[in-house]
Each structure stands twice: as C-alpha cells, then as structure tokens.
JSON list of C-alpha atoms in Angstrom, two decimals:
[
{"chain": "A", "resi": 1, "resn": "MET", "atom": "CA", "xyz": [-48.05, 35.31, 50.05]},
{"chain": "A", "resi": 2, "resn": "LEU", "atom": "CA", "xyz": [-46.73, 35.66, 53.58]},
{"chain": "A", "resi": 3, "resn": "ARG", "atom": "CA", "xyz": [-49.76, 37.77, 54.50]},
{"chain": "A", "resi": 4, "resn": "VAL", "atom": "CA", "xyz": [-52.02, 35.04, 53.10]},
{"chain": "A", "resi": 5, "resn": "VAL", "atom": "CA", "xyz": [-50.27, 32.39, 55.20]},
{"chain": "A", "resi": 6, "resn": "GLN", "atom": "CA", "xyz": [-50.48, 34.56, 58.32]},
{"chain": "A", "resi": 7, "resn": "ALA", "atom": "CA", "xyz": [-54.16, 35.30, 57.76]},
{"chain": "A", "resi": 8, "resn": "HIS", "atom": "CA", "xyz": [-54.83, 31.60, 57.15]},
{"chain": "A", "resi": 9, "resn": "GLU", "atom": "CA", "xyz": [-53.00, 30.56, 60.34]},
{"chain": "A", "resi": 10, "resn": "GLN", "atom": "CA", "xyz": [-54.91, 33.11, 62.39]},
{"chain": "A", "resi": 11, "resn": "GLY", "atom": "CA", "xyz": [-58.28, 32.30, 60.86]},
{"chain": "A", "resi": 12, "resn": "HIS", "atom": "CA", "xyz": [-58.66, 35.78, 59.37]},
{"chain": "A", "resi": 13, "resn": "TRP", "atom": "CA", "xyz": [-60.38, 34.46, 56.25]},
{"chain": "A", "resi": 14, "resn": "GLN", "atom": "CA", "xyz": [-61.87, 37.88, 55.43]},
{"chain": "A", "resi": 15, "resn": "ASP", "atom": "CA", "xyz": [-58.33, 39.27, 54.98]},
{"chain": "A", "resi": 16, "resn": "ILE", "atom": "CA", "xyz": [-57.53, 36.82, 52.17]},
{"chain": "A", "resi": 17, "resn": "ASP", "atom": "CA", "xyz": [-58.11, 37.91, 48.58]},
{"chain": "A", "resi": 18, "resn": "TRP", "atom": "CA", "xyz": [-59.49, 34.57, 47.41]},
{"chain": "A", "resi": 19, "resn": "LYS", "atom": "CA", "xyz": [-60.22, 35.88, 43.90]},
{"chain": "A", "resi": 20, "resn": "GLN", "atom": "CA", "xyz": [-56.60, 36.90, 43.36]},
{"chain": "A", "resi": 21, "resn": "LEU", "atom": "CA", "xyz": [-55.36, 33.54, 44.65]},
{"chain": "A", "resi": 22, "resn": "GLU", "atom": "CA", "xyz": [-57.72, 31.66, 42.33]},
{"chain": "A", "resi": 23, "resn": "ASP", "atom": "CA", "xyz": [-56.25, 33.68, 39.43]},
{"chain": "A", "resi": 24, "resn": "PHE", "atom": "CA", "xyz": [-52.98, 31.91, 40.30]},
{"chain": "A", "resi": 25, "resn": "GLY", "atom": "CA", "xyz": [-54.69, 28.51, 40.55]},
{"chain": "A", "resi": 26, "resn": "LEU", "atom": "CA", "xyz": [-54.71, 28.53, 44.35]},
{"chain": "A", "resi": 27, "resn": "THR", "atom": "CA", "xyz": [-58.12, 27.46, 45.60]},
{"chain": "A", "resi": 28, "resn": "PRO", "atom": "CA", "xyz": [-59.13, 27.48, 49.28]},
{"chain": "A", "resi": 29, "resn": "ASP", "atom": "CA", "xyz": [-58.93, 23.66, 49.31]},
{"chain": "A", "resi": 30, "resn": "LEU", "atom": "CA", "xyz": [-55.45, 23.66, 47.79]},
{"chain": "A", "resi": 31, "resn": "ILE", "atom": "CA", "xyz": [-54.22, 26.27, 50.26]},
{"chain": "A", "resi": 32, "resn": "ALA", "atom": "CA", "xyz": [-55.58, 24.21, 53.16]},
{"chain": "A", "resi": 33, "resn": "GLU", "atom": "CA", "xyz": [-53.89, 21.08, 51.76]},
{"chain": "A", "resi": 34, "resn": "ILE", "atom": "CA", "xyz": [-50.56, 22.89, 51.37]},
{"chain": "A", "resi": 35, "resn": "TYR", "atom": "CA", "xyz": [-50.85, 24.24, 54.91]},
{"chain": "A", "resi": 36, "resn": "VAL", "atom": "CA", "xyz": [-51.49, 20.79, 56.41]},
{"chain": "A", "resi": 37, "resn": "ASP", "atom": "CA", "xyz": [-48.63, 19.32, 54.37]},
{"chain": "A", "resi": 38, "resn": "SER", "atom": "CA", "xyz": [-46.32, 22.01, 55.74]},
{"chain": "A", "resi": 39, "resn": "LEU", "atom": "CA", "xyz": [-47.36, 21.18, 59.31]},
{"chain": "A", "resi": 40, "resn": "HIS", "atom": "CA", "xyz": [-46.52, 17.53, 58.70]},
{"chain": "A", "resi": 41, "resn": "TRP", "atom": "CA", "xyz": [-43.16, 18.49, 57.20]},
{"chain": "A", "resi": 42, "resn": "VAL", "atom": "CA", "xyz": [-42.31, 20.63, 60.24]},
{"chain": "A", "resi": 43, "resn": "ALA", "atom": "CA", "xyz": [-43.27, 17.82, 62.64]},
{"chain": "A", "resi": 44, "resn": "GLU", "atom": "CA", "xyz": [-41.18, 15.28, 60.73]},
{"chain": "A", "resi": 45, "resn": "THR", "atom": "CA", "xyz": [-38.21, 17.64, 60.54]},
{"chain": "A", "resi": 46, "resn": "MET", "atom": "CA", "xyz": [-38.37, 18.45, 64.26]},
{"chain": "A", "resi": 47, "resn": "ASN", "atom": "CA", "xyz": [-38.59, 14.76, 65.06]},
{"chain": "A", "resi": 48, "resn": "THR", "atom": "CA", "xyz": [-35.59, 13.98, 62.83]},
{"chain": "A", "resi": 49, "resn": "LEU", "atom": "CA", "xyz": [-33.58, 16.70, 64.54]},
{"chain": "A", "resi": 50, "resn": "GLY", "atom": "CA", "xyz": [-34.59, 15.42, 67.98]},
{"chain": "A", "resi": 51, "resn": "LEU", "atom": "CA", "xyz": [-36.59, 18.58, 68.66]},
{"chain": "A", "resi": 52, "resn": "ALA", "atom": "CA", "xyz": [-40.01, 16.98, 68.95]},
{"chain": "A", "resi": 53, "resn": "PRO", "atom": "CA", "xyz": [-42.02, 17.91, 72.05]},
{"chain": "A", "resi": 54, "resn": "SER", "atom": "CA", "xyz": [-41.35, 15.51, 74.94]},
{"chain": "A", "resi": 55, "resn": "GLY", "atom": "CA", "xyz": [-43.32, 12.30, 74.65]},
{"chain": "A", "resi": 56, "resn": "LYS", "atom": "CA", "xyz": [-43.56, 12.60, 70.85]},
{"chain": "A", "resi": 57, "resn": "GLN", "atom": "CA", "xyz": [-40.19, 11.09, 69.86]}
]
C-alpha cells in the first residue's frame, strides 16, 4: 500500500496495479478521495499544533 501511495503522490500512475486495488474495493476515485482527505487532515493537524506555514495560522 505504501508503494501505491508513493506512486500516486508522484503521479506514476503506470506503477499502480489498479486491477488489484479494485479487487479490494479501492477504485481510482476512492483512492483520490482518501488522498485529498489525508492532505486536509495533515493541514488541520499542523495548524492545531501551531506548525502551519507562516501566514496560514
């Protein structure tokens, strides 16, 4: 799964075994949604901890 996340982040779509992921119920749309949700979670957590980039607090 880590390799999938890394490939997704880097835009290496050809390195992702989409068929295998779909066997687990993970569609490209769902993976993209999970990824965006995780980015929001990181931003919120950093803001809560006072670690947001300057000008974003």
